[in-house]
């Protein structure tokens, strides 16, 4: 009985009841929206301090700067491989799916949006005022600062001083994880309210009218979720992805319901360290980094959406265009914020690079929130598989 009423099962029930309430009692679903908002706020409340502290503790537990480099290189390789695989899957699926959608003429010329450049990208990830960045919830800035700060602590000569700082952050980390556990206990209610509101607000009608597009995205996302990532887990990580899925499913349900990898982070860290037993020095570093820069579902989604919109506008994409989409979708997913609908914003970078009118977004915006659930769960699944896979190669 206790197992049946586990938080994971209750959260799942929350999703089902949320859909039911949203469809049959939309007014009630809207009236309890505040419960979902409170739940989201609680998660967001601890995410930036947690990112900072967990990266600090993870790095300070490493034996040397060499070990940091080794984890960093492995993480980079993993992120690049999985994101590229995701985008390639997206491009293949949309190219072979025989969809027919009436052509539309864009009403305006292609906008001159800012293009994605490497200099701009690097400049953007360096904070000029760390307190402002923390206050504004800029995760990438928090990560860059935490990496530099913790690495510099490794170089402090006096072992007494070093230990003092490390113990302090270690204690903070334990306290934040305790808070995360309390917040997770509220997830069945939070998730029920979030899903109920989305269903009541958006309904299923729009999904039906764009069913071909929705289907292509879902096929791509499911393929990446159930084939690409589990294959890497099985062949390179040498672990059973189905068993792992069961261990971490609470984080995936939260990702699905909140549409935010960042809000899911406290839960991902909790399950990875407590349920699975991934060492802190790997989980504490790889998961915050992954939640912020590794977004397979988003990359796959933006590639499919761009090609879909180009098709609807009758724009012929050359092979060079598709290669450009591949590169931009991969890079843009790194820069995307881990919040709801961030993918919709980064998509404009691809549009400007390939020459697709920005107004095209209006064609798919109605189903964005629905698809966001699936791509966010995929983003988090990619991060969690990465943490376990990398931990195998670290002593
Ligand atoms: N909602 C996604 C996330 O937080 C980002 C996106 O694709 O919009 O992971």
mmCIF file of C-alpha atoms in Angstrom, residues 43-202:
data_model
loop_
_atom_site.group_PDB
_atom_site.id
_atom_site.type_symbol
_atom_site.label_atom_id
_atom_site.label_comp_id
_atom_site.label_asym_id
_atom_site.label_seq_id
_atom_site.Cartn_x
_atom_site.Cartn_y
_atom_site.Cartn_z
ATOM 1 C CA UNK A 43 11.015 25.099 -6.875
ATOM 2 C CA UNK A 44 12.325 28.302 -8.440
ATOM 3 C CA UNK A 45 13.098 29.703 -4.995
ATOM 4 C CA UNK A 46 15.860 27.192 -4.362
ATOM 5 C CA UNK A 47 17.123 26.600 -7.858
ATOM 6 C CA UNK A 48 19.752 29.344 -8.168
ATOM 7 C CA UNK A 49 21.217 28.838 -4.662
ATOM 8 C CA UNK A 50 21.189 25.100 -5.335
ATOM 9 C CA UNK A 51 22.986 25.434 -8.684
ATOM 10 C CA UNK A 52 25.648 27.548 -7.061
ATOM 11 C CA UNK A 53 26.145 25.389 -4.002
ATOM 12 C CA UNK A 54 25.965 22.009 -5.718
ATOM 13 C CA UNK A 55 28.531 22.984 -8.357
ATOM 14 C CA UNK A 56 30.769 24.345 -5.626
ATOM 15 C CA UNK A 57 30.518 21.184 -3.531
ATOM 16 C CA UNK A 58 30.940 18.891 -6.536
ATOM 17 C CA UNK A 59 34.119 20.621 -7.653
ATOM 18 C CA UNK A 60 35.544 20.853 -4.157
ATOM 19 C CA UNK A 61 35.108 17.090 -3.787
ATOM 20 C CA UNK A 62 37.332 16.466 -6.783
ATOM 21 C CA UNK A 63 40.844 15.362 -6.078
ATOM 22 C CA UNK A 64 42.441 17.800 -8.528
ATOM 23 C CA UNK A 65 41.892 20.296 -11.304
ATOM 24 C CA UNK A 66 42.789 17.457 -13.690
ATOM 25 C CA UNK A 67 39.736 15.555 -12.546
ATOM 26 C CA UNK A 68 37.578 18.621 -13.175
ATOM 27 C CA UNK A 69 38.955 18.819 -16.709
ATOM 28 C CA UNK A 70 38.260 15.156 -17.230
ATOM 29 C CA UNK A 71 34.604 15.446 -16.121
ATOM 30 C CA UNK A 72 34.209 18.664 -18.115
ATOM 31 C CA UNK A 73 35.517 17.114 -21.322
ATOM 32 C CA UNK A 74 33.285 14.047 -20.899
ATOM 33 C CA UNK A 75 30.254 16.232 -20.240
ATOM 34 C CA UNK A 76 31.020 18.359 -23.297
ATOM 35 C CA UNK A 77 31.375 15.285 -25.519
ATOM 36 C CA UNK A 78 28.172 13.781 -24.159
ATOM 37 C CA UNK A 79 26.170 16.995 -24.627
ATOM 38 C CA UNK A 80 27.450 17.511 -28.144
ATOM 39 C CA UNK A 81 26.749 13.911 -29.164
ATOM 40 C CA UNK A 82 23.229 13.749 -27.770
ATOM 41 C CA UNK A 83 22.184 17.196 -28.981
ATOM 42 C CA UNK A 84 23.477 16.500 -32.495
ATOM 43 C CA UNK A 85 21.727 13.148 -32.494
ATOM 44 C CA UNK A 86 18.505 14.848 -31.431
ATOM 45 C CA UNK A 87 18.685 17.476 -34.185
ATOM 46 C CA UNK A 88 19.544 14.879 -36.837
ATOM 47 C CA UNK A 89 16.574 12.776 -35.672
ATOM 48 C CA UNK A 90 14.319 15.832 -35.970
ATOM 49 C CA UNK A 91 15.557 16.705 -39.463
ATOM 50 C CA UNK A 92 15.130 13.125 -40.684
ATOM 51 C CA UNK A 93 11.629 12.717 -39.224
ATOM 52 C CA UNK A 94 10.276 15.962 -40.702
ATOM 53 C CA UNK A 95 11.844 15.180 -44.081
ATOM 54 C CA UNK A 96 10.323 11.717 -44.375
ATOM 55 C CA UNK A 97 6.903 12.449 -42.893
ATOM 56 C CA UNK A 98 4.436 12.976 -45.756
ATOM 57 C CA UNK A 99 2.494 15.904 -44.321
ATOM 58 C CA UNK A 100 0.309 18.175 -46.380
ATOM 59 C CA UNK A 101 -0.387 21.635 -45.133
ATOM 60 C CA UNK A 102 -1.816 24.468 -47.229
ATOM 61 C CA UNK A 103 0.875 26.905 -48.319
ATOM 62 C CA UNK A 104 0.701 30.407 -46.902
ATOM 63 C CA UNK A 105 2.409 33.531 -48.199
ATOM 64 C CA UNK A 106 4.295 35.502 -45.580
ATOM 65 C CA UNK A 107 2.989 39.041 -45.269
ATOM 66 C CA UNK A 108 6.340 40.643 -44.692
ATOM 67 C CA UNK A 109 9.928 40.443 -45.689
ATOM 68 C CA UNK A 110 12.336 38.415 -43.622
ATOM 69 C CA UNK A 111 13.199 40.350 -40.464
ATOM 70 C CA UNK A 112 16.653 41.449 -39.599
ATOM 71 C CA UNK A 113 16.882 39.679 -36.302
ATOM 72 C CA UNK A 114 20.149 39.439 -34.495
ATOM 73 C CA UNK A 115 22.180 36.501 -35.725
ATOM 74 C CA UNK A 116 23.868 33.949 -33.529
ATOM 75 C CA UNK A 117 27.609 34.604 -33.360
ATOM 76 C CA UNK A 118 30.256 32.837 -31.348
ATOM 77 C CA UNK A 119 31.671 36.096 -29.933
ATOM 78 C CA UNK A 120 28.205 37.211 -28.820
ATOM 79 C CA UNK A 121 27.544 33.822 -27.288
ATOM 80 C CA UNK A 122 30.744 33.799 -25.222
ATOM 81 C CA UNK A 123 30.299 37.414 -24.182
ATOM 82 C CA UNK A 124 26.800 36.585 -22.968
ATOM 83 C CA UNK A 125 27.843 33.879 -20.573
ATOM 84 C CA UNK A 126 30.288 36.036 -18.605
ATOM 85 C CA UNK A 127 28.545 37.928 -15.791
ATOM 86 C CA UNK A 128 29.551 41.526 -15.149
ATOM 87 C CA UNK A 129 27.777 41.707 -11.810
ATOM 88 C CA UNK A 130 27.299 38.326 -10.211
ATOM 89 C CA UNK A 131 24.801 39.539 -7.616
ATOM 90 C CA UNK A 132 22.611 41.020 -10.305
ATOM 91 C CA UNK A 133 22.862 37.792 -12.300
ATOM 92 C CA UNK A 134 21.904 35.701 -9.279
ATOM 93 C CA UNK A 135 19.004 38.003 -8.497
ATOM 94 C CA UNK A 136 17.797 37.757 -12.084
ATOM 95 C CA UNK A 137 18.057 33.971 -12.001
ATOM 96 C CA UNK A 138 20.660 33.719 -14.768
ATOM 97 C CA UNK A 139 21.711 30.100 -14.429
ATOM 98 C CA UNK A 140 24.584 30.177 -16.918
ATOM 99 C CA UNK A 141 26.168 33.113 -15.100
ATOM 100 C CA UNK A 142 25.785 31.313 -11.759
ATOM 101 C CA UNK A 143 27.507 28.264 -13.249
ATOM 102 C CA UNK A 144 30.435 30.195 -14.721
ATOM 103 C CA UNK A 145 31.005 32.017 -11.437
ATOM 104 C CA UNK A 146 30.614 28.850 -9.323
ATOM 105 C CA UNK A 147 33.151 26.976 -11.481
ATOM 106 C CA UNK A 148 35.710 29.800 -11.222
ATOM 107 C CA UNK A 149 35.089 30.335 -7.524
ATOM 108 C CA UNK A 150 35.311 26.672 -6.530
ATOM 109 C CA UNK A 151 38.381 26.104 -8.677
ATOM 110 C CA UNK A 152 40.101 29.036 -6.984
ATOM 111 C CA UNK A 153 39.255 27.530 -3.589
ATOM 112 C CA UNK A 154 41.119 24.374 -4.630
ATOM 113 C CA UNK A 155 44.226 26.582 -4.824
ATOM 114 C CA UNK A 156 43.973 28.102 -1.306
ATOM 115 C CA UNK A 157 47.238 27.262 0.468
ATOM 116 C CA UNK A 158 45.977 27.003 4.045
ATOM 117 C CA UNK A 159 44.119 23.708 4.363
ATOM 118 C CA UNK A 160 42.279 25.068 7.404
ATOM 119 C CA UNK A 161 40.760 27.938 5.437
ATOM 120 C CA UNK A 162 39.974 25.658 2.518
ATOM 121 C CA UNK A 163 38.190 23.199 4.788
ATOM 122 C CA UNK A 164 36.199 25.988 6.404
ATOM 123 C CA UNK A 165 34.757 27.185 3.105
ATOM 124 C CA UNK A 166 34.124 23.662 1.814
ATOM 125 C CA UNK A 167 32.372 22.542 5.015
ATOM 126 C CA UNK A 168 30.218 25.646 4.979
ATOM 127 C CA UNK A 169 28.953 25.025 1.441
ATOM 128 C CA UNK A 170 28.625 21.301 2.118
ATOM 129 C CA UNK A 171 26.282 22.062 5.005
ATOM 130 C CA UNK A 172 24.292 24.504 2.869
ATOM 131 C CA UNK A 173 23.986 21.851 0.191
ATOM 132 C CA UNK A 174 22.509 19.350 2.645
ATOM 133 C CA UNK A 175 20.030 21.946 3.848
ATOM 134 C CA UNK A 176 18.914 22.808 0.298
ATOM 135 C CA UNK A 177 18.456 19.151 -0.543
ATOM 136 C CA UNK A 178 16.286 18.750 2.527
ATOM 137 C CA UNK A 179 14.159 21.657 1.317
ATOM 138 C CA UNK A 180 13.983 20.043 -2.109
ATOM 139 C CA UNK A 181 12.657 16.871 -0.514
ATOM 140 C CA UNK A 182 9.864 18.792 1.227
ATOM 141 C CA UNK A 183 8.921 20.547 -1.999
ATOM 142 C CA UNK A 184 8.880 17.239 -3.885
ATOM 143 C CA UNK A 185 6.357 15.923 -1.366
ATOM 144 C CA UNK A 186 3.956 18.615 -2.616
ATOM 145 C CA UNK A 187 4.295 17.628 -6.262
ATOM 146 C CA UNK A 188 1.063 15.599 -6.648
ATOM 147 C CA UNK A 189 -0.985 18.712 -5.798
ATOM 148 C CA UNK A 190 1.270 21.119 -7.686
ATOM 149 C CA UNK A 191 1.237 18.974 -10.795
ATOM 150 C CA UNK A 192 -2.545 18.459 -10.615
ATOM 151 C CA UNK A 193 -3.089 22.201 -10.576
ATOM 152 C CA UNK A 194 -0.526 23.000 -13.311
ATOM 153 C CA UNK A 195 -1.859 20.403 -15.753
ATOM 154 C CA UNK A 196 -5.510 21.183 -14.996
ATOM 155 C CA UNK A 197 -4.928 24.847 -15.791
ATOM 156 C CA UNK A 198 -3.057 24.199 -19.047
ATOM 157 C CA UNK A 199 -5.774 21.851 -20.308
ATOM 158 C CA UNK A 200 -8.554 24.254 -19.274
ATOM 159 C CA UNK A 201 -6.775 27.181 -20.912
ATOM 160 C CA UNK A 202 -5.641 25.600 -24.186
#
